[in-house]
Amino acid sequence: MKLYCLSGHPTLPCNVLKFKSTTIMLDCGLDTTSVLNFLPLPLVHSPRLSKLPGWVSKDGTVNLEKKELLDLSTIDVILISNYHCMMALPYITEHTGFTGTVYATEPTLQIGRLLMEELVNFMERVPKAQSATCWKNKEIQRMLPGPLKDAVEVWTWKRCYSMQEVNSALSKVQLVGYSQKVELFGAVQVSPLSSGYSLGSSNWIIQSHHEKVAYVSGSSLLTTHPQPMDQSSLKNSDVLILTGLTQMPTANPDGMLGDFCSNLAMTIRAGGNVLVPCYSSGVIYDLLECLYQFIESASLGTTPFYFISPVANSSLEFSQIFAEWLCHNKQSKVYLPEPPFPHAELIQTNKLKHYPSIHGDFSSEFRQPCVVFTGHPSLRFGDVVHFMELWGKSSLNTIIFTEPDFSYLDALAPYQPLAMKCVYCPIDTRLNFHQVSKLLKEVQPLHVVCPEQYTQPPPSQSHRSDLMLELQPPPMPYRRCSVLSLPFRRRYERIHLLPELANSLVPSEIKPGISVATVSAVLHSKDNKHTLQSVPKPPPVPPTKKRKRVIEEPPEVLAPKPLLSGAVPLEAFLATLHKHGITEVKVEETADGHILHLQAEDTLIQLEEDGTHIVCDNNEPLRTTLRDLVLRFLQKL
Amino acid sequence: MPEIKVTPLGAGQDVGRSCILVSIGGKNIMLDCGMHMGYNDDRRFPDFSYITQNGRLTEFLDCVIISHFHLDHCGALPYMSEMVGYDGPIYMTHPTKAICPILLEDFRKITVDKKGETNFFTSQMIKDCMKKVIPLNLHQTVQVDDELEIKAYYAGHVLGAAMVHIKVGSESVVYTGDYNMTPDRHLGAAWIDKCRPDILISESTYATTIRDSKRCRERDFLKKVHETIERGGKVLIPVFALGRAQELCILLETFWERMNLKAPIYFSTGLTEKANHYYKLFITWTNQKIRKTFVQRNMFEFKHIKAFDRSYADNPGPMVVFATPGMLHAGQSLQIFKKWAGNEKNMVIMPGYCVQGTIGHKILNGQRKLEMEGRATLDVKLQVEYMSFSAHADAKGIMQLIRMAEPRNMLLVHGEAAKMEFLKGKIEQEFNINCYMPANGETETVTTNPSVPVDISLNLLKREMALGGPLPDTKKPRTMHGTLIMKENSLRLVSPEQALKELGLNEHQLRFTCRVQLQDPHSDSDTLHRIYTHLKSVLKGYTIQHLPDSTVMVESIVIKLSSSAEDPNTKVLLLSWSYQDEDLGSFLSTLLKKGLPSGLC
């Protein structure tokens, strides 16, 4: 059993597990941090940005964390844990010869589709006059200014996929529900469990009858909108692969939410605008819910809230229809029936408005001061670029970063000098080190596998030994491109005895509480399922003239006798011989046992502790009788 | 032999008060807990005293599963759980859990507030009962306890309707509830995987019907409605608030839109808006088309259909009214019916099945004079039309489901005896499986023949599979030998050698040695070679070796040669074999005693 690690990014994992005869890819996250190396894609031509020195021409590419560690066309299935971890799916399914199935929950599929659609839309609506690729050449790359010159493996950076590729990739998704057991080729069973991080987010159990691997990715124990994490089903795993811990181990999400609200209120009161660069699904639901409760008390009732994204409407609508995937409180609202998220009310009362882009209705309806939620959090593309240009020059305005995926300083770099205030409130609800060590104590996996980043404190806080995993036995770390052999000793496999065979078995008790039975059966293996059935009786020999020949046929090669165990007690054996008319027995003691000389029959029987030797010439009936008498005293295995 | 027992307390050769008890692998499960629309007395509810004479049911039932929110499937639930007494888990899907209490409350109001019955369950009881409900998701495997697991499949009959697969060990039962095998305007078709249950318990409402295409039925329906409207008549469509109502609303809504019709369409009771809201929030349970377009256009926001007020019934001019309940046995639909029955211009369209005893059933059977309360009679002059829109599988659909699930036995409920009998014959003929149709209170016992799961040592399995080769010969199957160790609750199959080792037993070697005299006037080495050649020709497929130390080995049997001192032509063969090679050893000694054939070189 092996684990191939294709991504070194701990929250955007991509691992491949070879388990029994199946090849399973666990997530395929898309690391888009490389876009920070590019200039922002403005919606409106910006002379300032195009004159900035020291940056390469815009290219709109993304980094795909994969390497030719193994042939991707051999992958049987891909298991997706949440919609953030599937963004590289088209790269895997479309151009590698992949012919397998992708498993994901319904919310993961629907929201993942929206996020991909948004990404493609952001890229495609600003067509690029030229695209450069020559710089990826090592010789040229070396001459480029930092940090680009130090970027590794730029040749793996790829252009963004098209909508057609997205649709084709997503058509390979098979929907699954929590705790649904999915059989893969009869050999392995996989099952998604609620992970509490986002709508439809899941951890996965990959198991056979005797081995269990738990894949934990992006889980949360905080009470936000999704169904709570299912912890108990992770118990008793042999190996637990741990990824997707919080990227902000020192930031408390609740505190950050408070900061978010107070900074927002402060800016609005001062007459400024608030810009929130965010993804169009996920934390934004919680932000809106928090604001819903906050608006009245902070007398923001008249401030317009705008959510601008090509998928804004869909995201808000979809969030309301996944009752099954929500926390208990929200489920009970649906039973009333009321929409589970309060943003329905914000929309109804016109406090929250959503637009596909800044063009069209938005430009005429837009009032300031206002709050704008829009993407992309990297500030390199999407409508957010426009707002940065629009609002960046005034110190009245504030940008509040809530997504933890990008360094906000790097994100802001091309916009410097910047007058606008900048607040960093990263909200990452995923497990922190304290929660995870408690969880691991609870579920007790035999071995833990995790990205190497989790085995040491973060480089910026090297003294914080509490910001790492400390376990006994120590976790097995992986880094990008490593191949781990998982510590498994498979010893047993499940097999079914057909009822006819099971009924024919004759168990005998060998020791108290332990019985054995010899099984002679025919093995049938089909689709990795094994059954044993009784040996079919040989068809009756047709009475032909050549009958004599038939008897002389040698016995079947494939019928060995059972092993024997025990010992033959001398006295009892002699008594039995006597009963069968063999009376003239001369017993001779030897070092290891006795030799019995059956004088009338001229036959020797050598009895020892662990063996019996019958020497008998020319008397087949006698030999078989003696054989059967000896067998009476022995156990057959 | 393990067996599964099925006892219907309701819906056995009948439609109404569905309630089926299943005993499987030592677990007792109640499937549905419904009321009968045709009765107003004790027969309204299933006879729970069958389970126990005295008191609570908790210790007799491991779980209760409700298939969908129709009252003939859940109407007795609060009575059972709160008045008879049951505190165990009750499973139903999310939409059912949401809608069921509303219908129960409606039912309670009609019975207690309008008819003035006492000794009925209260609103609080409905609430308490619903607290015991655990919601089920589709395809989720729910572990009721360590042994009992259940899994829900989409049934398509109404919003949230589910079929359930119940499994204990390797025995299993599928209960379909009510289902529909053809997708309609708002729901998808029922689906189940090839789960090969021991028993498939299926509804059989339309056991003998094979319905014409849905399109024809819809066209017919629209034509009838349209004609009545054109001649200024009123159309009454008795429906249940949720289910067919939405289907027909969508149908009329699109028709009105297309034909640009002006006659008003009303929907009775305040439940409409609420009902439509449920459909919006549970959109994932509707069909693919509605799910795909819901962001742009929600199918459950109707432009032409308005809320009904009681006074509208006397308005002149044509109109279409959807009124509850669906079988004309009480409530608003019955009131409107009484008002409109006298006018032959009007029409009542019964879009679903009507239980015996209801007015709906009577008028469908052609009764034109109805006895009402207080000895009044009602002349039925309006046109009565029946159009099967209730989303039940027809005979074709039932057969289709059997093909999908491949059950070992079939059991029919929720249908009329005569029709069941017909379907039973068809099933037995086509699938060659047993088909049962127990009446209420009758127990059907089915013996199962489960295989025994065992853990086989991987070494043994791999060795065996390697020996068997990639394409085992089916005519000459290989026999595998192993030792089954039964210890506590574990069953392990290992190789005999490993069994000896594990059990700490010593092996006992049983050997045989046999001398055979042979007349063969050749030199020792020639004789040995002749033996070798002879055995080679007789024993095909065996490993035979001629070793330099003047021995021949057949598999592990050693044959040594020495010539007798007196007569060099008399050779003495010493055969030695262990008990494991007994068959071959015995064969060889007999063979060699006969001497060597003269033709050998």
Short mmCIF file of C-alpha atoms in Angstrom, two decimals, chain A residues 106 110 175-181 209-211 227 313-314 317-318 320-325 328 331 333-340 490-500 502-503 505-508 510-511 513-525 530 532 535-536 551-568 602 607-620 623-624 626-627 630-631 634-637, chain B residues 1 93-95 97-99 102 135-143 149 151 170 273-275 277-278 280-285 291 294-296 298 449-459 461-462 464-465 472 476-488 492-494 496-500 502-517 538-542 555 574 576-577 579-587 589-591 593-594:
data_model
loop_
_atom_site.label_atom_id
_atom_site.label_comp_id
_atom_site.label_asym_id
_atom_site.label_seq_id
_atom_site.Cartn_x
_atom_site.Cartn_y
_atom_site.Cartn_z
CA GLU A 106 -24.12 17.13 -4.34
CA GLN A 110 -22.84 22.26 -7.47
CA LEU A 175 -22.95 11.92 -6.45
CA VAL A 176 -22.72 10.33 -3.01
CA GLY A 177 -24.36 11.03 0.32
CA TYR A 178 -22.76 11.01 3.75
CA SER A 179 -22.24 7.48 5.10
CA GLN A 180 -23.10 6.01 1.75
CA LYS A 181 -21.00 2.93 1.15
CA HIS A 209 -12.85 -5.92 5.67
CA HIS A 210 -9.56 -5.81 7.48
CA GLU A 211 -7.91 -2.48 6.72
CA GLN A 227 -23.59 19.64 9.32
CA ASN A 313 -27.21 34.67 -7.54
CA SER A 314 -26.66 30.96 -8.01
CA GLU A 317 -29.90 30.30 -4.21
CA PHE A 318 -28.02 27.02 -3.95
CA GLN A 320 -30.88 27.51 0.51
CA ILE A 321 -31.68 24.11 -1.00
CA PHE A 322 -29.25 21.82 0.78
CA ALA A 323 -31.22 21.25 3.96
CA GLU A 324 -29.82 17.75 4.38
CA TRP A 325 -26.29 19.11 4.53
CA HIS A 328 -29.37 21.11 12.98
CA GLN A 331 -32.52 22.14 9.22
CA LYS A 333 -35.86 26.24 9.89
CA VAL A 334 -36.47 24.36 6.67
CA TYR A 335 -39.10 22.25 8.40
CA LEU A 336 -41.14 25.40 9.15
CA PRO A 337 -40.69 26.02 6.04
CA GLU A 338 -38.32 28.96 6.05
CA PRO A 339 -35.10 29.51 4.13
CA PRO A 340 -32.20 28.26 6.24
CA ARG A 490 -2.56 -7.37 5.23
CA ARG A 491 -3.09 -10.86 6.54
CA TYR A 492 -6.70 -11.73 5.98
CA GLU A 493 -9.31 -11.34 3.31
CA ARG A 494 -13.07 -11.84 3.42
CA ILE A 495 -14.43 -14.98 1.78
CA HIS A 496 -17.92 -16.46 1.80
CA LEU A 497 -18.71 -20.10 2.37
CA LEU A 498 -21.81 -21.04 0.42
CA PRO A 499 -24.54 -22.49 2.64
CA GLU A 500 -24.22 -26.01 1.21
CA ALA A 502 -21.02 -24.51 5.46
CA ASN A 503 -23.59 -27.14 6.36
CA LEU A 505 -18.47 -28.98 7.68
CA VAL A 506 -17.79 -31.13 10.72
CA PRO A 507 -16.17 -29.09 13.45
CA SER A 508 -14.33 -30.79 16.26
CA ILE A 510 -9.44 -29.14 19.77
CA LYS A 511 -9.07 -27.03 22.85
CA GLY A 513 -13.50 -22.87 22.99
CA ILE A 514 -11.56 -23.61 19.86
CA SER A 515 -12.92 -25.84 17.17
CA VAL A 516 -11.53 -26.68 13.81
CA ALA A 517 -12.96 -28.13 10.67
CA THR A 518 -11.19 -29.17 7.54
CA VAL A 519 -12.49 -27.46 4.47
CA SER A 520 -12.12 -28.89 1.01
CA ALA A 521 -13.79 -26.66 -1.46
CA VAL A 522 -13.63 -24.98 -4.81
CA LEU A 523 -12.61 -21.37 -4.84
CA HIS A 524 -14.49 -18.92 -7.04
CA SER A 525 -13.15 -15.43 -7.42
CA HIS A 530 -14.31 -14.78 -3.20
CA LEU A 532 -16.01 -21.25 -1.55
CA VAL A 535 -16.46 -29.82 -4.46
CA PRO A 536 -18.84 -31.05 -7.11
CA ILE A 551 -10.31 -48.12 -12.65
CA GLU A 552 -6.67 -48.03 -13.45
CA GLU A 553 -6.78 -44.31 -14.01
CA PRO A 554 -4.32 -42.66 -11.63
CA PRO A 555 -5.86 -40.60 -8.83
CA GLU A 556 -6.38 -36.89 -9.21
CA VAL A 557 -3.23 -34.91 -8.64
CA LEU A 558 -5.07 -32.31 -6.68
CA ALA A 559 -6.36 -34.21 -3.70
CA PRO A 560 -3.86 -34.14 -0.87
CA LYS A 561 -4.93 -35.54 2.44
CA PRO A 562 -5.23 -33.38 5.55
CA LEU A 563 -2.37 -32.90 7.96
CA LEU A 564 -2.41 -35.02 11.09
CA SER A 565 -1.79 -34.06 14.64
CA GLY A 566 -1.65 -35.75 18.03
CA ALA A 567 -0.03 -39.02 19.07
CA VAL A 568 -0.97 -42.69 19.03
CA ASP A 602 5.03 -59.87 9.02
CA LEU A 607 5.09 -45.60 16.89
CA GLU A 608 6.74 -42.38 17.89
CA GLU A 609 5.65 -39.13 19.53
CA ASP A 610 5.38 -37.25 16.27
CA GLY A 611 5.19 -39.97 13.69
CA THR A 612 3.95 -43.41 12.77
CA HIS A 613 5.59 -45.60 10.17
CA ILE A 614 3.82 -48.61 8.78
CA VAL A 615 6.01 -51.09 6.89
CA CYS A 616 3.80 -53.59 5.19
CA ASP A 617 4.54 -55.65 2.10
CA ASN A 618 2.15 -57.13 -0.38
CA ASN A 619 -0.92 -56.82 1.78
CA GLU A 620 -2.92 -53.82 0.71
CA ARG A 623 -2.24 -51.78 5.25
CA THR A 624 -5.45 -49.81 4.78
CA LEU A 626 -3.92 -50.40 9.93
CA ARG A 627 -3.98 -46.91 8.39
CA VAL A 630 -4.02 -45.22 13.36
CA LEU A 631 -6.10 -42.38 11.99
CA LEU A 634 -5.20 -38.54 15.28
CA GLN A 635 -6.78 -35.20 14.53
CA LYS A 636 -7.06 -34.13 10.97
CA LEU A 637 -6.38 -30.56 9.95
CA MET B 1 -32.33 -22.29 8.90
CA THR B 93 -36.50 11.41 4.98
CA HIS B 94 -36.08 15.15 5.54
CA PRO B 95 -39.06 16.23 3.40
CA LYS B 97 -40.13 14.82 8.47
CA ALA B 98 -40.96 18.38 7.47
CA ILE B 99 -44.38 17.74 5.92
CA ILE B 102 -48.49 19.33 9.13
CA PRO B 135 -33.93 12.04 9.35
CA LEU B 136 -32.64 9.81 6.57
CA ASN B 137 -30.67 10.95 3.55
CA LEU B 138 -30.87 9.13 0.25
CA HIS B 139 -28.30 6.35 -0.11
CA GLN B 140 -26.90 7.00 3.34
CA THR B 141 -26.28 3.76 5.19
CA VAL B 142 -27.74 4.22 8.64
CA GLN B 143 -26.58 1.89 11.34
CA GLU B 149 -28.57 -1.18 8.77
CA LYS B 151 -30.57 2.62 3.35
CA SER B 170 -26.28 -11.11 4.71
CA GLU B 273 -48.19 28.52 -0.32
CA LYS B 274 -46.57 26.57 2.44
CA ALA B 275 -46.61 23.44 0.33
CA HIS B 277 -42.38 26.59 -0.23
CA TYR B 278 -41.48 23.04 0.79
CA LYS B 280 -38.72 25.13 -3.26
CA LEU B 281 -36.56 24.26 -0.28
CA PHE B 282 -36.44 20.57 -1.10
CA ILE B 283 -35.80 21.15 -4.77
CA THR B 284 -33.05 18.52 -4.70
CA TRP B 285 -35.83 15.92 -4.38
CA ARG B 291 -33.41 21.21 -10.33
CA PHE B 294 -34.51 26.56 -10.38
CA VAL B 295 -32.12 29.51 -10.12
CA GLN B 296 -33.62 31.13 -13.20
CA ASN B 298 -38.85 28.33 -9.90
CA ASN B 449 -29.95 -19.38 2.94
CA PRO B 450 -27.22 -16.96 3.80
CA SER B 451 -23.61 -17.69 3.01
CA VAL B 452 -21.14 -17.61 5.88
CA PRO B 453 -18.52 -14.86 5.88
CA VAL B 454 -15.10 -16.11 6.92
CA ASP B 455 -11.65 -14.53 7.06
CA ILE B 456 -9.22 -16.37 4.88
CA SER B 457 -5.50 -16.00 5.37
CA LEU B 458 -4.12 -13.96 2.53
CA ASN B 459 -1.25 -16.43 2.02
CA LEU B 461 -5.86 -17.26 -0.84
CA LYS B 462 -2.99 -15.93 -2.91
CA GLU B 464 -4.65 -20.83 -4.25
CA MET B 465 -5.37 -18.12 -6.79
CA PRO B 472 -9.49 -21.77 -13.93
CA LYS B 476 -12.02 -29.66 -13.62
CA PRO B 477 -12.26 -27.32 -10.64
CA ARG B 478 -9.32 -27.17 -8.30
CA THR B 479 -10.01 -28.24 -4.78
CA MET B 480 -8.59 -26.11 -2.08
CA HIS B 481 -7.77 -27.39 1.37
CA GLY B 482 -7.81 -25.35 4.48
CA THR B 483 -8.59 -25.50 8.14
CA LEU B 484 -11.36 -23.44 9.59
CA ILE B 485 -10.54 -22.25 13.09
CA MET B 486 -13.54 -21.29 15.16
CA LYS B 487 -12.57 -19.31 18.17
CA GLU B 488 -14.97 -17.12 20.10
CA ARG B 492 -10.70 -17.97 10.14
CA LEU B 493 -9.69 -20.17 7.28
CA VAL B 494 -5.95 -20.89 7.15
CA PRO B 496 -3.39 -26.69 7.63
CA GLU B 497 0.28 -25.94 8.36
CA GLN B 498 -0.59 -22.54 9.74
CA ALA B 499 -3.43 -24.00 11.76
CA LEU B 500 -1.03 -26.45 13.42
CA GLU B 502 -1.33 -21.32 15.54
CA LEU B 503 -2.96 -23.91 17.72
CA GLY B 504 0.40 -25.02 19.07
CA LEU B 505 -0.09 -28.58 17.87
CA ASN B 506 2.66 -30.89 16.68
CA GLU B 507 2.34 -32.55 13.35
CA HIS B 508 2.09 -36.31 13.35
CA GLN B 509 3.80 -37.91 10.37
CA LEU B 510 2.17 -41.05 9.14
CA ARG B 511 4.34 -42.90 6.65
CA PHE B 512 4.01 -46.13 4.78
CA THR B 513 6.72 -48.31 3.37
CA CYS B 514 5.97 -51.13 1.04
CA ARG B 515 8.22 -53.66 -0.66
CA VAL B 516 7.31 -54.85 -4.15
CA GLN B 517 9.07 -57.70 -5.92
CA VAL B 538 0.84 -43.90 -17.04
CA LEU B 539 0.94 -40.84 -14.81
CA LYS B 540 0.30 -37.89 -17.01
CA GLY B 541 0.52 -34.54 -15.32
CA TYR B 542 2.66 -35.71 -12.41
CA GLU B 555 5.80 -36.17 -6.54
CA LEU B 574 10.97 -50.01 -1.81
CA SER B 576 7.75 -44.95 0.77
CA TRP B 577 5.09 -42.28 1.05
CA TYR B 579 -0.25 -40.11 4.47
CA GLN B 580 -0.72 -36.91 2.44
CA ASP B 581 0.11 -38.91 -0.69
CA GLU B 582 -1.90 -41.91 0.33
CA ASP B 583 -4.01 -42.11 -2.82
CA LEU B 584 -1.05 -41.97 -5.13
CA GLY B 585 1.10 -44.26 -2.98
CA SER B 586 -1.56 -46.90 -2.84
CA PHE B 587 -2.06 -46.64 -6.57
CA SER B 589 2.16 -50.03 -5.13
CA THR B 590 -0.74 -51.77 -6.83
CA LEU B 591 0.49 -50.73 -10.25
CA LYS B 593 2.98 -55.22 -8.35
CA LYS B 594 1.57 -56.04 -11.74
#
